[in-house]
CSV table of C-alpha atoms in Angstrom, one decimal:
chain,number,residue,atom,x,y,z
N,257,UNK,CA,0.0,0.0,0.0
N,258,UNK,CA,1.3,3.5,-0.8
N,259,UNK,CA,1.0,6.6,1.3
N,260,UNK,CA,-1.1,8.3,-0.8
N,261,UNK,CA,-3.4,5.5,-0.5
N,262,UNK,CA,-3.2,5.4,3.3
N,263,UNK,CA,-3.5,8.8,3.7
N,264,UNK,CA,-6.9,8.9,1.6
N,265,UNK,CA,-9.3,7.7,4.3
N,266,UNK,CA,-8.1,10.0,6.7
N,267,UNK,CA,-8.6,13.1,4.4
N,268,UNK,CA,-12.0,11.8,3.6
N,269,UNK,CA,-12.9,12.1,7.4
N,270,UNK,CA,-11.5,15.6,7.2
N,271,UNK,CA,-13.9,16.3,4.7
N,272,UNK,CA,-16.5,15.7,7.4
N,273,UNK,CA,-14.7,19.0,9.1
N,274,UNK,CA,-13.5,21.1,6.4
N,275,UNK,CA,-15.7,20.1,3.2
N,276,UNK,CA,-14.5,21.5,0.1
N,277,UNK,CA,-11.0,23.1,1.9
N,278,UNK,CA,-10.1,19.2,1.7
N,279,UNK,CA,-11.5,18.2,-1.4
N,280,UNK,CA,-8.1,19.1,-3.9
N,281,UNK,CA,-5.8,17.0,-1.7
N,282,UNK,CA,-8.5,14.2,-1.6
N,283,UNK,CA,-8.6,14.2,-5.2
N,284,UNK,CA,-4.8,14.7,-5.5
N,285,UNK,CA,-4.2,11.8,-3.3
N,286,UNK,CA,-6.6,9.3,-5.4
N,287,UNK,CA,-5.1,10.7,-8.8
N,288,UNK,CA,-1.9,9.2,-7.4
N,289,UNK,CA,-3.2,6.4,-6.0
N,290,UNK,CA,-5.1,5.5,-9.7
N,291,UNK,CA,-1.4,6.1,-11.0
N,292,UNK,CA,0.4,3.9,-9.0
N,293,UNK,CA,-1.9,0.9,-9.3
N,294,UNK,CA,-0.2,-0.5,-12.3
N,295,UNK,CA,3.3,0.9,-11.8
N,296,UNK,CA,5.1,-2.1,-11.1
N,297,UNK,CA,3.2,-3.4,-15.0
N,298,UNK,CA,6.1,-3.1,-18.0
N,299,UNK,CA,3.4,-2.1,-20.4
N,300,UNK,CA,2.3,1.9,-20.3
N,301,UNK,CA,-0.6,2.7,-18.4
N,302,UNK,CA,-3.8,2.5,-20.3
N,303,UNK,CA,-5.8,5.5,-21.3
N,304,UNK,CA,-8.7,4.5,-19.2
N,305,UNK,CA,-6.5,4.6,-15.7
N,306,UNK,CA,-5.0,7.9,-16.9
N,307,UNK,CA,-8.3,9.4,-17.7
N,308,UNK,CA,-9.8,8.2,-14.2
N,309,UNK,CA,-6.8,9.8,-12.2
N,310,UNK,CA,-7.8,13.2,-14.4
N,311,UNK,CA,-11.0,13.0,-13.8
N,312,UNK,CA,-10.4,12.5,-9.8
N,313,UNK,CA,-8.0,16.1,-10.2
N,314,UNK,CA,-10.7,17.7,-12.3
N,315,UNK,CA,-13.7,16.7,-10.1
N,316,UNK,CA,-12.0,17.8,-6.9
N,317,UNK,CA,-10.4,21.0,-7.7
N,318,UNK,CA,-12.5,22.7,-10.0
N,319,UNK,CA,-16.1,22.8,-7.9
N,320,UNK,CA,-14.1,24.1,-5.1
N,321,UNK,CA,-12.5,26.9,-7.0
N,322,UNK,CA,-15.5,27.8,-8.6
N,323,UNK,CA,-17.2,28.0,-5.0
N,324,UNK,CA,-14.6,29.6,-3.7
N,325,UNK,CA,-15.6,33.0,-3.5
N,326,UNK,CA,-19.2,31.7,-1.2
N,327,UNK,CA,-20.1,30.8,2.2
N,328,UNK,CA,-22.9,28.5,3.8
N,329,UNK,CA,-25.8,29.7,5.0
N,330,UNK,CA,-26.0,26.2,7.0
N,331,UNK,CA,-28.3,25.1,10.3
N,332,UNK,CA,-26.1,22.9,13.0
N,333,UNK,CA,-24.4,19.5,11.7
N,334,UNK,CA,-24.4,16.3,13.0
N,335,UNK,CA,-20.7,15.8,13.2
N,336,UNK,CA,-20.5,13.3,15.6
N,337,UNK,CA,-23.4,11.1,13.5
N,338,UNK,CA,-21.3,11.8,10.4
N,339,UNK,CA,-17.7,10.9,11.7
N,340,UNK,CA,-19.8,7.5,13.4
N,341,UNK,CA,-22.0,6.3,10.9
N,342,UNK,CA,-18.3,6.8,8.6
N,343,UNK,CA,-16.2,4.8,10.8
N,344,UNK,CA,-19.4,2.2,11.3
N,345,UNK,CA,-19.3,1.9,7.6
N,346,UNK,CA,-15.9,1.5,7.0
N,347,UNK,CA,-15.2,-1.2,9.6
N,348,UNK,CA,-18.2,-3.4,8.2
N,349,UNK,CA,-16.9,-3.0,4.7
N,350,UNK,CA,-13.2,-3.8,5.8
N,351,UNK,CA,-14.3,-7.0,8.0
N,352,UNK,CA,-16.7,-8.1,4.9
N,353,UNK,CA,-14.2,-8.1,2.1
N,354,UNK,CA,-12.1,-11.7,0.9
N,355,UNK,CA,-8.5,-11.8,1.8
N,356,UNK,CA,-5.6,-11.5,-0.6
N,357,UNK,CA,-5.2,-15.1,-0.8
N,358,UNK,CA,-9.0,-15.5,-1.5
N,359,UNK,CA,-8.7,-13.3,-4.6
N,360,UNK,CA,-5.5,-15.3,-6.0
N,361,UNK,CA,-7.5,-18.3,-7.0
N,362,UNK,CA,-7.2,-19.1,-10.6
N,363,UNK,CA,-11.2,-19.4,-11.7
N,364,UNK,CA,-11.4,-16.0,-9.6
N,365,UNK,CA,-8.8,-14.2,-11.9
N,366,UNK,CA,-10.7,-14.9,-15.0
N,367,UNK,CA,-13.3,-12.8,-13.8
N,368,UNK,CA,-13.2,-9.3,-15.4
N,369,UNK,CA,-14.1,-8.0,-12.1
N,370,UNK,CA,-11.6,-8.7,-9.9
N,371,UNK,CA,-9.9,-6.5,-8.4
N,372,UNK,CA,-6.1,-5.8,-8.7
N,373,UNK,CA,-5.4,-5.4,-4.8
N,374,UNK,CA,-7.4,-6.2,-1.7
N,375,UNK,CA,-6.7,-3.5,0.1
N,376,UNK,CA,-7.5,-0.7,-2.6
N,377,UNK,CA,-11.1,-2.2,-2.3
N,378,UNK,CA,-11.0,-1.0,1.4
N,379,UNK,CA,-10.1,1.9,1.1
N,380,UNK,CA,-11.9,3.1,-2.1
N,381,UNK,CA,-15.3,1.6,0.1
N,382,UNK,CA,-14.1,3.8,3.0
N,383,UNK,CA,-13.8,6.7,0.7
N,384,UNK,CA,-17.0,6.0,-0.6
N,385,UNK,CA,-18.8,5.5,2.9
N,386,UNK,CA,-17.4,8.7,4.4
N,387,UNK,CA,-18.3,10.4,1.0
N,388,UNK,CA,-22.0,9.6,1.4
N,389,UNK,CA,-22.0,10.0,5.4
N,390,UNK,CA,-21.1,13.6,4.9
N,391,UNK,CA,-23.5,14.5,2.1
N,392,UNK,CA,-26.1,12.7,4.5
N,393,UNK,CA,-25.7,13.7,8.0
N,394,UNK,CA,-24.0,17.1,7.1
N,395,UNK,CA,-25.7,20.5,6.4
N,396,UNK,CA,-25.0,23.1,4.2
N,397,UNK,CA,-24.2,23.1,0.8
N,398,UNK,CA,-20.8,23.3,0.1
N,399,UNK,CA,-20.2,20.5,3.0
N,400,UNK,CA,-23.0,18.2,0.7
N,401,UNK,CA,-21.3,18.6,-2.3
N,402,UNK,CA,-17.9,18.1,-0.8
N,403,UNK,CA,-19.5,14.4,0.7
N,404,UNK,CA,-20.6,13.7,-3.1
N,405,UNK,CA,-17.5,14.5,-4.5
N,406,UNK,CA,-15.3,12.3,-2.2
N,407,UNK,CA,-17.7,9.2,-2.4
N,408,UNK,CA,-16.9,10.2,-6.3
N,409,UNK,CA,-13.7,10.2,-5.8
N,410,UNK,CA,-14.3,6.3,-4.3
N,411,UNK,CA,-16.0,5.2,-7.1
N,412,UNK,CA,-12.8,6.4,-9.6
N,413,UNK,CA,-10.6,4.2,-7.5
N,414,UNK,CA,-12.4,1.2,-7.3
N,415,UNK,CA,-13.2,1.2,-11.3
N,416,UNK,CA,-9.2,1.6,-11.5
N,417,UNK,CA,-8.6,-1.5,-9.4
N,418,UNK,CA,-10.6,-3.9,-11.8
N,419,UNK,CA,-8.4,-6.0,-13.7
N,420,UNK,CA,-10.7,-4.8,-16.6
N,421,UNK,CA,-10.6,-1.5,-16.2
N,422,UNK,CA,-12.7,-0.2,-19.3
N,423,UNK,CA,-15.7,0.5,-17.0
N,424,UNK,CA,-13.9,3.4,-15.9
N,425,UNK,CA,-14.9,5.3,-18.5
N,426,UNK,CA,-18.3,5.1,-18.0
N,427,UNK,CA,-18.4,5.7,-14.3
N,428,UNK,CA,-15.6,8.9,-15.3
N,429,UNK,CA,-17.9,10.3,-17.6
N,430,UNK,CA,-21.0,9.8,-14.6
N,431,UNK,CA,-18.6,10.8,-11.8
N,432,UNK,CA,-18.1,14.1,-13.9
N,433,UNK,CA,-21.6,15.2,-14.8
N,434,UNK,CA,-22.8,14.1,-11.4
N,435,UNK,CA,-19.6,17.0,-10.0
N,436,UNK,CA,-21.3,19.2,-12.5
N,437,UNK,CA,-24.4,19.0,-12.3
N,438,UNK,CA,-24.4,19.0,-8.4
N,439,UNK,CA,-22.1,22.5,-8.7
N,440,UNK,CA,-24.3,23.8,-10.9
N,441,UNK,CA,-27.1,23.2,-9.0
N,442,UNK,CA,-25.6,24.4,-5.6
N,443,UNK,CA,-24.8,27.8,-7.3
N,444,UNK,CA,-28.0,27.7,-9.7
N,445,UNK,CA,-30.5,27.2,-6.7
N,446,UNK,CA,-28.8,30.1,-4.2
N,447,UNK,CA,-27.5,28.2,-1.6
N,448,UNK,CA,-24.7,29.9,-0.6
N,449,UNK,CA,-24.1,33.7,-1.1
N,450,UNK,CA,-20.7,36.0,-1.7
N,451,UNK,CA,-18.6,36.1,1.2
N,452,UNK,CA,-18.1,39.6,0.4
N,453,UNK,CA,-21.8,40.3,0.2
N,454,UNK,CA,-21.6,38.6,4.0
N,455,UNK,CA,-19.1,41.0,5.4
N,456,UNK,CA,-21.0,43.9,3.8
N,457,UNK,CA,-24.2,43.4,5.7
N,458,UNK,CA,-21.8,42.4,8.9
N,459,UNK,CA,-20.2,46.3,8.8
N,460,UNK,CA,-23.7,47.7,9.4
């Protein structure tokens, strides 16, 4: 396992916190990850893997420079639900999942759907888990989206681990639109408002 993929379920719980202050560095992180999956392969990476580690810089940066410039106008959080129902999610997915050894058996590798290391699929369902924990339990826009975008940022890992990868760019393209379309609709709908419109009603 690399560091970047260690660190990533820790910054997803951050997320939980911070919302989209995290979200580059998630997405940096699982853009590296994607990357080093296949680094130890002789042949070149395919385009598929290459395009799912863009997509996880795109989807992450991008909706949180765009909203950059507003603030929530968000009721209380459950924090404490949110950072439980994520570590109660992530231990049942971790004690549920095959071992390595499991996963070696011949009939098992013919399978397009294996995946490429155990321990990816752990932490690309943790991801995942905390991702929709936050978007659930959280309030506020910008916290919401940044939930969406991390369990997004799951999904892109896990179709990278496959050993046939070429359903990545199917759930790229979704994971994109679904970024976009919820950005869109954050800023669209008037959920937040300009943080310098904020400080101009605060100096009266």
């Amino acid at each position: 396992m690399t560091l970047a993929l260690a660190l990533l379920p820790l910054l997803a719980l951050l997320t939980l916190l911070a919302g989209l202050m995290v979200t580059p560095v998630t997405g940096l992180l699982t853009a590296l990850s994607i990357l080093l999956l296949r680094h130890v392969t002789p042949e070149p990476l395919p385009a598929v893997i290459l395009f799912a580690a863009v997509s996880a810089l795109i989807l992450s940066i991008v909706p949180a420079w765009w909203l950059g410039r507003y603030t929530d106008e968000a009721g209380p959080s459950r924090v404490a639900g949110a950072v439980i129902l994520s570590l109660a999610l992530l231990i049942a997915g971790s004690l549920s999942l095959p071992s390595e050894d499991m996963l070696q058996n011949q009939a098992l590798l013919a399978a397009p759907f294996i995946p490429i290391d155990a321990a990816v699929v752990t932490v690309a369902l943790g991801v995942t888990f905390i991702g929709l924990a936050t978007l659930s339990l959280r309030s506020g826009a910008r916290y919401q989206l940044a939930g969406l975008l991390t369990a997004c940022d799951g999904l892109l890992l896990t179709a990278a681990n496959i050993r046939n990868p070429y359903a990545g760019w199917l759930i790229g393209v979704c994971v994109l639109l679904l970024a976009g379309a919820g950005t869109w609709l954050v800023r669209r709908l008037s959920l937040l408002r300009l943080k310098s419109t904020e400080r101009g009603e605060g100096g009266f």
